Tab-separated table of C-alpha atoms in Angstrom:
chain	number	residue	atom	x	y	z
A	1	UNK	CA	0.000	0.000	0.000
A	2	UNK	CA	1.419	3.452	-0.874
A	3	UNK	CA	2.652	5.434	2.077
A	4	UNK	CA	0.059	8.193	1.715
A	5	UNK	CA	-2.753	5.616	1.639
A	6	UNK	CA	-1.346	3.973	4.776
A	7	UNK	CA	-1.150	7.326	6.549
A	8	UNK	CA	-4.711	8.097	5.527
A	9	UNK	CA	-5.835	4.745	6.882
A	10	UNK	CA	-4.197	5.414	10.250
A	11	UNK	CA	-5.767	8.853	10.469
A	12	UNK	CA	-9.193	7.487	9.613
A	13	UNK	CA	-8.929	4.739	12.215
A	14	UNK	CA	-7.812	7.178	14.921
A	15	UNK	CA	-10.659	9.547	14.066
A	16	UNK	CA	-13.145	6.673	13.970
A	17	UNK	CA	-12.150	5.486	17.458
A	18	UNK	CA	-13.038	8.899	18.877
A	19	UNK	CA	-16.221	9.239	16.835
A	20	UNK	CA	-17.608	5.786	17.663
A	21	UNK	CA	-16.616	6.031	21.326
A	22	UNK	CA	-18.519	9.295	21.630
A	23	UNK	CA	-21.567	8.574	19.479
A	24	UNK	CA	-21.847	4.832	18.819
A	25	UNK	CA	-22.724	3.415	15.424
A	26	UNK	CA	-26.053	5.177	14.975
A	27	UNK	CA	-24.794	8.573	16.073
A	28	UNK	CA	-21.414	8.492	14.340
A	29	UNK	CA	-21.067	10.561	11.200
A	30	UNK	CA	-18.789	9.623	8.331
A	31	UNK	CA	-18.409	13.308	7.492
A	32	UNK	CA	-16.951	14.050	10.936
A	33	UNK	CA	-14.577	11.089	10.738
A	34	UNK	CA	-13.342	12.152	7.307
A	35	UNK	CA	-12.954	15.773	8.389
A	36	UNK	CA	-11.036	14.885	11.551
A	37	UNK	CA	-8.790	12.560	9.545
A	38	UNK	CA	-8.186	15.157	6.829
A	39	UNK	CA	-9.527	12.627	4.347
A	40	UNK	CA	-12.505	12.485	2.031
A	41	UNK	CA	-15.567	10.283	2.334
A	42	UNK	CA	-14.693	8.439	-0.833
A	43	UNK	CA	-11.331	7.324	0.594
A	44	UNK	CA	-13.072	6.162	3.749
A	45	UNK	CA	-15.665	4.093	1.920
A	46	UNK	CA	-13.063	2.649	-0.450
A	47	UNK	CA	-10.836	1.461	2.373
A	48	UNK	CA	-13.394	0.434	4.983
A	49	UNK	CA	-16.802	-0.016	3.399
A	50	UNK	CA	-19.851	1.122	5.315
A	51	UNK	CA	-20.054	2.599	8.806
A	52	UNK	CA	-20.817	-0.678	10.575
A	53	UNK	CA	-17.837	-2.350	8.917
A	54	UNK	CA	-15.605	0.511	10.037
A	55	UNK	CA	-16.872	0.124	13.607
A	56	UNK	CA	-16.094	-3.591	13.450
A	57	UNK	CA	-12.528	-2.877	12.334
A	58	UNK	CA	-12.031	-0.205	14.990
A	59	UNK	CA	-13.300	-2.462	17.767
A	60	UNK	CA	-11.204	-5.411	16.579
A	61	UNK	CA	-8.071	-3.250	16.573
A	62	UNK	CA	-8.689	-1.973	20.087
A	63	UNK	CA	-9.462	-5.434	21.455
A	64	UNK	CA	-6.301	-6.802	19.871
A	65	UNK	CA	-4.289	-4.131	21.681
A	66	UNK	CA	-5.938	-5.196	24.937
A	67	UNK	CA	-5.207	-8.870	24.295
A	68	UNK	CA	-1.561	-8.089	23.605
A	69	UNK	CA	-1.212	-5.892	26.682
A	70	UNK	CA	-2.968	-7.967	29.365
A	71	UNK	CA	-2.189	-11.627	29.980
A	72	UNK	CA	-3.988	-14.060	32.254
A	73	UNK	CA	-1.294	-16.288	33.778
A	74	UNK	CA	-2.252	-19.433	35.700
A	75	UNK	CA	0.369	-18.685	38.373
A	76	UNK	CA	-1.042	-15.223	39.146
A	77	UNK	CA	-4.717	-15.112	38.240
A	78	UNK	CA	-5.656	-12.387	40.729
A	79	UNK	CA	-3.153	-9.944	39.224
A	80	UNK	CA	-5.040	-10.224	35.935
A	81	UNK	CA	-7.822	-8.237	37.594
A	82	UNK	CA	-5.447	-5.395	38.405
A	83	UNK	CA	-3.854	-5.412	34.969
A	84	UNK	CA	-7.237	-5.433	33.227
A	85	UNK	CA	-8.453	-2.607	35.448
A	86	UNK	CA	-5.347	-0.561	34.638
A	87	UNK	CA	-5.759	-1.050	30.917
A	88	UNK	CA	-9.451	-0.212	30.810
A	89	UNK	CA	-9.020	2.783	33.090
A	90	UNK	CA	-6.271	4.055	30.817
A	91	UNK	CA	-8.245	3.372	27.633
A	92	UNK	CA	-11.792	4.587	28.406
A	93	UNK	CA	-12.679	4.722	24.719
A	94	UNK	CA	-12.418	0.923	24.578
A	95	UNK	CA	-14.947	0.645	27.401
A	96	UNK	CA	-17.339	2.913	25.528
A	97	UNK	CA	-16.871	0.995	22.265
A	98	UNK	CA	-17.815	-2.248	24.013
A	99	UNK	CA	-20.846	-0.582	25.572
A	100	UNK	CA	-22.008	0.671	22.179
A	101	UNK	CA	-21.460	-2.805	20.761
A	102	UNK	CA	-23.724	-4.294	23.438
A	103	UNK	CA	-26.449	-1.773	22.625
A	104	UNK	CA	-26.277	-2.245	18.857
A	105	UNK	CA	-25.744	-5.966	18.279
A	106	UNK	CA	-27.477	-9.087	19.522
A	107	UNK	CA	-24.904	-11.170	21.442
A	108	UNK	CA	-24.168	-13.682	18.696
A	109	UNK	CA	-24.167	-10.933	16.077
A	110	UNK	CA	-21.322	-9.130	17.815
A	111	UNK	CA	-18.349	-8.496	15.525
A	112	UNK	CA	-15.945	-11.432	15.268
A	113	UNK	CA	-18.025	-13.410	17.770
A	114	UNK	CA	-16.478	-16.836	17.080
A	115	UNK	CA	-12.910	-15.543	17.052
A	116	UNK	CA	-13.357	-13.633	20.284
A	117	UNK	CA	-15.116	-16.589	21.931
A	118	UNK	CA	-12.094	-18.688	21.041
A	119	UNK	CA	-9.831	-16.147	22.707
A	120	UNK	CA	-11.906	-16.224	25.877
A	121	UNK	CA	-11.843	-20.024	25.803
A	122	UNK	CA	-8.048	-19.801	26.120
A	123	UNK	CA	-8.457	-17.594	29.165
A	124	UNK	CA	-10.918	-20.079	30.648
A	125	UNK	CA	-8.310	-22.783	30.117
A	126	UNK	CA	-5.736	-20.620	31.907
A	127	UNK	CA	-8.097	-20.401	34.879
A	128	UNK	CA	-8.649	-24.162	34.744
A	129	UNK	CA	-4.883	-24.701	34.633
A	130	UNK	CA	-4.535	-22.551	37.746
A	131	UNK	CA	-7.176	-24.685	39.442
A	132	UNK	CA	-5.476	-27.937	38.469
A	133	UNK	CA	-2.149	-26.619	39.766
A	134	UNK	CA	-3.733	-25.686	43.096
A	135	UNK	CA	-3.127	-21.968	42.719
A	136	UNK	CA	-6.816	-21.107	43.118
A	137	UNK	CA	-9.990	-22.710	44.397
A	138	UNK	CA	-11.120	-25.495	42.057
A	139	UNK	CA	-14.724	-25.711	43.272
A	140	UNK	CA	-16.016	-23.006	40.925
A	141	UNK	CA	-16.567	-23.400	37.152
A	142	UNK	CA	-13.591	-21.873	35.352
A	143	UNK	CA	-15.736	-19.997	32.834
A	144	UNK	CA	-17.693	-18.306	35.632
A	145	UNK	CA	-14.488	-17.443	37.442
A	146	UNK	CA	-13.352	-15.617	34.311
A	147	UNK	CA	-16.629	-13.708	34.165
A	148	UNK	CA	-16.182	-12.786	37.834
A	149	UNK	CA	-12.640	-11.530	37.243
A	150	UNK	CA	-13.651	-9.383	34.271
A	151	UNK	CA	-16.621	-8.007	36.193
A	152	UNK	CA	-14.431	-7.108	39.170
A	153	UNK	CA	-11.940	-5.325	36.961
A	154	UNK	CA	-14.317	-3.365	34.785
A	155	UNK	CA	-17.497	-2.650	36.720
A	156	UNK	CA	-16.552	0.703	38.266
A	157	UNK	CA	-15.229	1.869	34.888
A	158	UNK	CA	-18.493	1.005	33.162
A	159	UNK	CA	-20.580	2.799	35.807
A	160	UNK	CA	-18.403	5.637	37.173
A	161	UNK	CA	-21.467	7.485	38.441
A	162	UNK	CA	-22.381	4.546	40.699
A	163	UNK	CA	-18.776	4.240	41.850
A	164	UNK	CA	-18.709	7.890	42.875
A	165	UNK	CA	-22.066	7.621	44.650
A	166	UNK	CA	-20.807	4.710	46.737
A	167	UNK	CA	-17.143	5.589	47.204
A	168	UNK	CA	-17.691	9.315	47.570
A	169	UNK	CA	-14.687	10.209	45.432
A	170	UNK	CA	-13.923	10.586	41.755
A	171	UNK	CA	-13.036	7.019	40.675
A	172	UNK	CA	-10.798	8.381	37.900
A	173	UNK	CA	-8.569	10.318	40.321
A	174	UNK	CA	-5.077	8.829	40.521
A	175	UNK	CA	-5.151	8.093	44.267
A	176	UNK	CA	-8.620	6.564	44.139
A	177	UNK	CA	-7.684	4.492	41.113
A	178	UNK	CA	-4.584	3.112	42.839
A	179	UNK	CA	-6.541	2.277	45.996
A	180	UNK	CA	-9.246	0.548	43.993
A	181	UNK	CA	-6.730	-1.479	42.005
A	182	UNK	CA	-5.117	-2.728	45.208
A	183	UNK	CA	-8.546	-3.610	46.580
A	184	UNK	CA	-9.492	-5.530	43.431
A	185	UNK	CA	-6.347	-7.651	43.474
A	186	UNK	CA	-6.701	-8.352	47.206
A	187	UNK	CA	-10.370	-9.266	46.764
A	188	UNK	CA	-9.557	-11.592	43.880
A	189	UNK	CA	-6.848	-13.291	45.924
A	190	UNK	CA	-9.254	-13.843	48.802
A	191	UNK	CA	-12.106	-15.042	46.608
A	192	UNK	CA	-9.943	-17.493	44.701
A	193	UNK	CA	-7.602	-18.696	47.431
A	194	UNK	CA	-7.991	-22.463	47.646
A	195	UNK	CA	-7.125	-22.382	51.348
A	196	UNK	CA	-10.179	-20.191	52.022
A	197	UNK	CA	-12.495	-22.785	50.494
A	198	UNK	CA	-11.624	-26.180	51.942
A	199	UNK	CA	-13.327	-29.122	50.311
A	200	UNK	CA	-16.063	-30.574	52.498
A	201	UNK	CA	-15.358	-34.049	53.785
A	202	UNK	CA	-17.987	-36.741	54.159
């Protein structure tokens, strides 16, 4: 691809992230994306197709960055909660993109559903591996443990207004964010610690 076309593509994608994060698919305007990217609508349509296709590409790119940045390791499952919280707190546009996705698509119509489900299956297997190794409690279904971990990490970011109502402070403030991260990791350790959930004997 010629250099100028590649530069245009990068500008369009960066502009589209902001536009979709702010307005979702229905509210996004191709004209605003093209203007912000210093491109024309024709170039946008030629490279990305329609608006929904562009949203799909934008979301896939952002989720790939997340997958590359945050790893779930069987030997330190609780720390995954802290790392995921850090990433989402530092990339609020990703949180908004996922929220818009949930509002626009039926679950199985979500972009790249099968591919993303496969990626989560690998994380479920990492949780199961941690259970088999005795790192965490093995009495809970691994797939539900993963859901619990993601919920712990992301909930206050998805509903900052509720977080501020309950905590009484701005959840995005640096000190509050650090305190909440430490709490999340400690809570995950306690919830998943196999020693805290001894197997019942007959």
